mmCIF file of C-alpha atoms in Angstrom:
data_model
loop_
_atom_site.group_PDB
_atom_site.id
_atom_site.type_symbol
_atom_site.label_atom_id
_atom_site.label_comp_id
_atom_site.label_asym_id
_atom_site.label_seq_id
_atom_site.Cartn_x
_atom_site.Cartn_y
_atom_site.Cartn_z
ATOM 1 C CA UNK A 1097 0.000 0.000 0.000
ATOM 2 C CA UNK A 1098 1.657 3.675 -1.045
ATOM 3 C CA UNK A 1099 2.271 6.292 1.945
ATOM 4 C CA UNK A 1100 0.143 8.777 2.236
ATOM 5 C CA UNK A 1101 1.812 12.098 1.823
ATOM 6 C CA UNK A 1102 1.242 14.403 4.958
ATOM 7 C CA UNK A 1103 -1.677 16.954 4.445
ATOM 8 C CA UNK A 1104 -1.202 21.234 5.052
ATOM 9 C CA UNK A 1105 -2.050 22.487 8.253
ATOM 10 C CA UNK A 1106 -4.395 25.074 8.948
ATOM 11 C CA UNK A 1107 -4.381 27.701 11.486
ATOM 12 C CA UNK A 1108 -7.326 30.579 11.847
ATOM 13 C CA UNK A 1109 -5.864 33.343 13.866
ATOM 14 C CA UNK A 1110 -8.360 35.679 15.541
ATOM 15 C CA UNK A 1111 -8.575 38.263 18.496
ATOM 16 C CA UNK A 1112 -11.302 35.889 19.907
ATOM 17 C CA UNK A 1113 -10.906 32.540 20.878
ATOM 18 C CA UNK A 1114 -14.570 32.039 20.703
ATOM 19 C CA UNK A 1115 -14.379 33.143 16.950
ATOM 20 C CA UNK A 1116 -10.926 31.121 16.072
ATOM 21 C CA UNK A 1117 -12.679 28.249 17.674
ATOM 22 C CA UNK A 1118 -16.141 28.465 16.188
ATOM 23 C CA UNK A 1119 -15.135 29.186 12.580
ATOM 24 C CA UNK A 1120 -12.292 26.042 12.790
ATOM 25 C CA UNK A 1121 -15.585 23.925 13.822
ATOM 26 C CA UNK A 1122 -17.755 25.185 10.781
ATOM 27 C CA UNK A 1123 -14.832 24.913 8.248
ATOM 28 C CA UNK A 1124 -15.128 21.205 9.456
ATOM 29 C CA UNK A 1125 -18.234 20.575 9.075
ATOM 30 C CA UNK A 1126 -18.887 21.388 6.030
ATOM 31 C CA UNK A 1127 -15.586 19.855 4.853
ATOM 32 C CA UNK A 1128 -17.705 16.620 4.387
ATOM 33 C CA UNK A 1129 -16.784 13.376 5.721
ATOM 34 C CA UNK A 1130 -13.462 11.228 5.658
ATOM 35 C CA UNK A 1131 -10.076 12.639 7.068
ATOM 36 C CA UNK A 1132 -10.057 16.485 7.563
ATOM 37 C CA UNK A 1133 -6.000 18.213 7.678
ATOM 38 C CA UNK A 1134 -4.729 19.256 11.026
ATOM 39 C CA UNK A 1135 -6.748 22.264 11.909
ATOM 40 C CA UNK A 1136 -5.636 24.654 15.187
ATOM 41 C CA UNK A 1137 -7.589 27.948 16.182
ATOM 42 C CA UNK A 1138 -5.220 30.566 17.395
ATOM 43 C CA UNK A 1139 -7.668 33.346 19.015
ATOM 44 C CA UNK A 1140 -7.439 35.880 21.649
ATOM 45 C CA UNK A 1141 -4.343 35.871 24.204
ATOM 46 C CA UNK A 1142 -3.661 33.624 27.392
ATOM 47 C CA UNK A 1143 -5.685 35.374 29.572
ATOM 48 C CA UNK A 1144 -8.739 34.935 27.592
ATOM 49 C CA UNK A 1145 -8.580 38.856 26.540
ATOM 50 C CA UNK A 1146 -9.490 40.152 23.151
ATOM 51 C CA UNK A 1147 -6.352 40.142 21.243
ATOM 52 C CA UNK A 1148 -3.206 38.036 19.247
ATOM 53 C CA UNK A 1149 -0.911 35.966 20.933
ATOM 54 C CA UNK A 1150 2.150 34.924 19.146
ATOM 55 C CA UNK A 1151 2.858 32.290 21.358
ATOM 56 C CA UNK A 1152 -0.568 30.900 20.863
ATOM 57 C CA UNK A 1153 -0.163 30.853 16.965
ATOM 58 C CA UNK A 1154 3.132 29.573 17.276
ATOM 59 C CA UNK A 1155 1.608 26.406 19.098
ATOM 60 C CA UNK A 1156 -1.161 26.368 16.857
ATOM 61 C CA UNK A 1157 1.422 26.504 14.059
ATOM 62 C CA UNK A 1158 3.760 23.484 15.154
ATOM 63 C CA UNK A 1159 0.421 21.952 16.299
ATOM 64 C CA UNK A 1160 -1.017 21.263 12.356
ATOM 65 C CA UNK A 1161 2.822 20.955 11.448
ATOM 66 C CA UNK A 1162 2.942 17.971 9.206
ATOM 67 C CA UNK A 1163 6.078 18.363 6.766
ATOM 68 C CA UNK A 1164 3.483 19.887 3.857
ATOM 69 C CA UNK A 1165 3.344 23.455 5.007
ATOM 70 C CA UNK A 1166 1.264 25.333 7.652
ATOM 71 C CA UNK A 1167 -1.523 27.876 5.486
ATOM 72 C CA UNK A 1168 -2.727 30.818 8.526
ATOM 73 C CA UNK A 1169 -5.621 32.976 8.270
ATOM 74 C CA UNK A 1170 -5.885 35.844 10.039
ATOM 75 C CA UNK A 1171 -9.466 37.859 10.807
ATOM 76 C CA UNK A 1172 -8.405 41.474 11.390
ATOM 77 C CA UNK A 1173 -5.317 43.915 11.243
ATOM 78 C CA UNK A 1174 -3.002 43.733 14.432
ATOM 79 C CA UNK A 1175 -3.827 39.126 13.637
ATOM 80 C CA UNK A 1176 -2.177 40.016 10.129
ATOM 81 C CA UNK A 1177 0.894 42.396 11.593
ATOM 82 C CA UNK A 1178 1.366 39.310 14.110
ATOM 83 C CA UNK A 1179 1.428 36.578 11.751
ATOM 84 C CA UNK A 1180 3.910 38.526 9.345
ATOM 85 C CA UNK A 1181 5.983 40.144 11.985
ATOM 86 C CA UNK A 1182 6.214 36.284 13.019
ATOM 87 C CA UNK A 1183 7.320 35.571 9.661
ATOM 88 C CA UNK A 1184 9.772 37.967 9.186
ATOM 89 C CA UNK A 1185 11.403 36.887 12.720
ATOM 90 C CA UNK A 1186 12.112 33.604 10.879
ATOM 91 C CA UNK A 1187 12.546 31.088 13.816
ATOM 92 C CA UNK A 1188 8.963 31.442 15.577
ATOM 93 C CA UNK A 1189 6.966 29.675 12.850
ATOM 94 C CA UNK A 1190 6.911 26.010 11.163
ATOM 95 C CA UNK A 1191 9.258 26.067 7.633
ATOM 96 C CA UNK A 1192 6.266 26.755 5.196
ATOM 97 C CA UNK A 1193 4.202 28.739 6.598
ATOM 98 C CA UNK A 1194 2.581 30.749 4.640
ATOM 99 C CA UNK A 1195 -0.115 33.825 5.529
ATOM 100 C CA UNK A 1196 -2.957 33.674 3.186
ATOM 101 C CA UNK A 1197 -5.010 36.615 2.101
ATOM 102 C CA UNK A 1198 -8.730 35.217 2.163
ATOM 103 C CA UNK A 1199 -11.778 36.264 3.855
ATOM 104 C CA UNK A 1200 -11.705 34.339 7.172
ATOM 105 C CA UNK A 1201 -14.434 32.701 7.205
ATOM 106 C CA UNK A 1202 -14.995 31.210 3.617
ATOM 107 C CA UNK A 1203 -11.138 31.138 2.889
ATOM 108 C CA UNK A 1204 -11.072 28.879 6.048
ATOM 109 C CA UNK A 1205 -13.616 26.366 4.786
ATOM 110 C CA UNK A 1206 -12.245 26.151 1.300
ATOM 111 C CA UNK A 1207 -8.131 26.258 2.899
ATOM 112 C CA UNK A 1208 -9.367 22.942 4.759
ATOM 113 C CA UNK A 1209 -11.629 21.149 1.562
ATOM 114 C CA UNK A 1210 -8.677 21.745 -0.675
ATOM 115 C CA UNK A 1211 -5.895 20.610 2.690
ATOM 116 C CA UNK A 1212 -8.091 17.520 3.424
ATOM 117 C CA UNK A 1213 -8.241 16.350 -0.472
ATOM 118 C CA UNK A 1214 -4.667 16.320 -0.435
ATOM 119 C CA UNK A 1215 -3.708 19.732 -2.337
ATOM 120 C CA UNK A 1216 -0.140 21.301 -1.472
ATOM 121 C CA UNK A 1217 0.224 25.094 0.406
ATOM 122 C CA UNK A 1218 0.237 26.774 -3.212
ATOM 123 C CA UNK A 1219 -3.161 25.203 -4.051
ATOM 124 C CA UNK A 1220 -4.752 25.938 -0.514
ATOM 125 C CA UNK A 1221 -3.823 29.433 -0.642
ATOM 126 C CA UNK A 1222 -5.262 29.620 -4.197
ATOM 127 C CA UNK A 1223 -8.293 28.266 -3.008
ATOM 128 C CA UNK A 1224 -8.676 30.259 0.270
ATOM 129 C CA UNK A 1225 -8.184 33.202 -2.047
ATOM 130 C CA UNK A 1226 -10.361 32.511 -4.615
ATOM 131 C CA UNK A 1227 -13.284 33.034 -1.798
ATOM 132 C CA UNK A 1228 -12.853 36.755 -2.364
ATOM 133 C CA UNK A 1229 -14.615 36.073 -5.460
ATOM 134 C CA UNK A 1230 -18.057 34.933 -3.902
ATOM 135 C CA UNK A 1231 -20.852 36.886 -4.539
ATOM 136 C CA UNK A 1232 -23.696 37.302 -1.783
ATOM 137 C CA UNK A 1233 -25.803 39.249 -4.303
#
């Protein structure tokens, strides 16, 4: 029987852990059935406050860490100035992990469809992306 290759992991950075938490159980839902990729919510800080915590992404990061990259989505500003001032420190963060631009919510369900069929970092960005695209009206 061949190997499975290792599947992206996902983490959805928010200032609320409620949020981080709720939208990580959605994306899963609706993700269908079968094996889903490592998924990690990274919201609000330690103390329960509203707010980022790098150390809580960074566990969230090494968390999903499989070998085939870590994709992060971010909901708001000071979440994205974390994640890249996390990136640009170089050491806190998994090798491969990439900040996506998406809309949280939607780029989160389609990052973890696209992870959990098997699709590398490049293709689960494009597809977390590509949500920007859905119209509501």
């Amino acid at each position: 029987m061949a190997e499975e290759r290792p599947l992206v992991g996902i983490v959805l950075v928010s200032h609320s852990a409620e949020v981080a938490e709720s939208v990580a159980r959605l994306a899963a839902g609706l993700a269908g059935g079968g094996a889903l990729a490592p998924t990690a919510a990274a919201g609000g800080r330690r103390d329960g406050g509203f707010g980022t915590s790098s150390e809580l992404i960074a566990e969230a990061a090494h968390g999903v860490d499989r070998g085939a990259g870590v994709a992060v989505l971010a909901d708001l500003g000071s979440a994205v100035l974390t994640v890249q001032a996390m990136l640009a420190e170089g050491d806190e963060l998994p090798p491969d992990t990439r900040l996506v631009d998406a809309p949280f919510v939607e780029g989160a369900v389609a990052a973890l469809v696209t992870a959990s069929a098997g699709g590398d970092l490049a293709a689960v960005a494009a597809a977390a992306g590509e949500a920007y695209t859905i119209r509501k009206t």
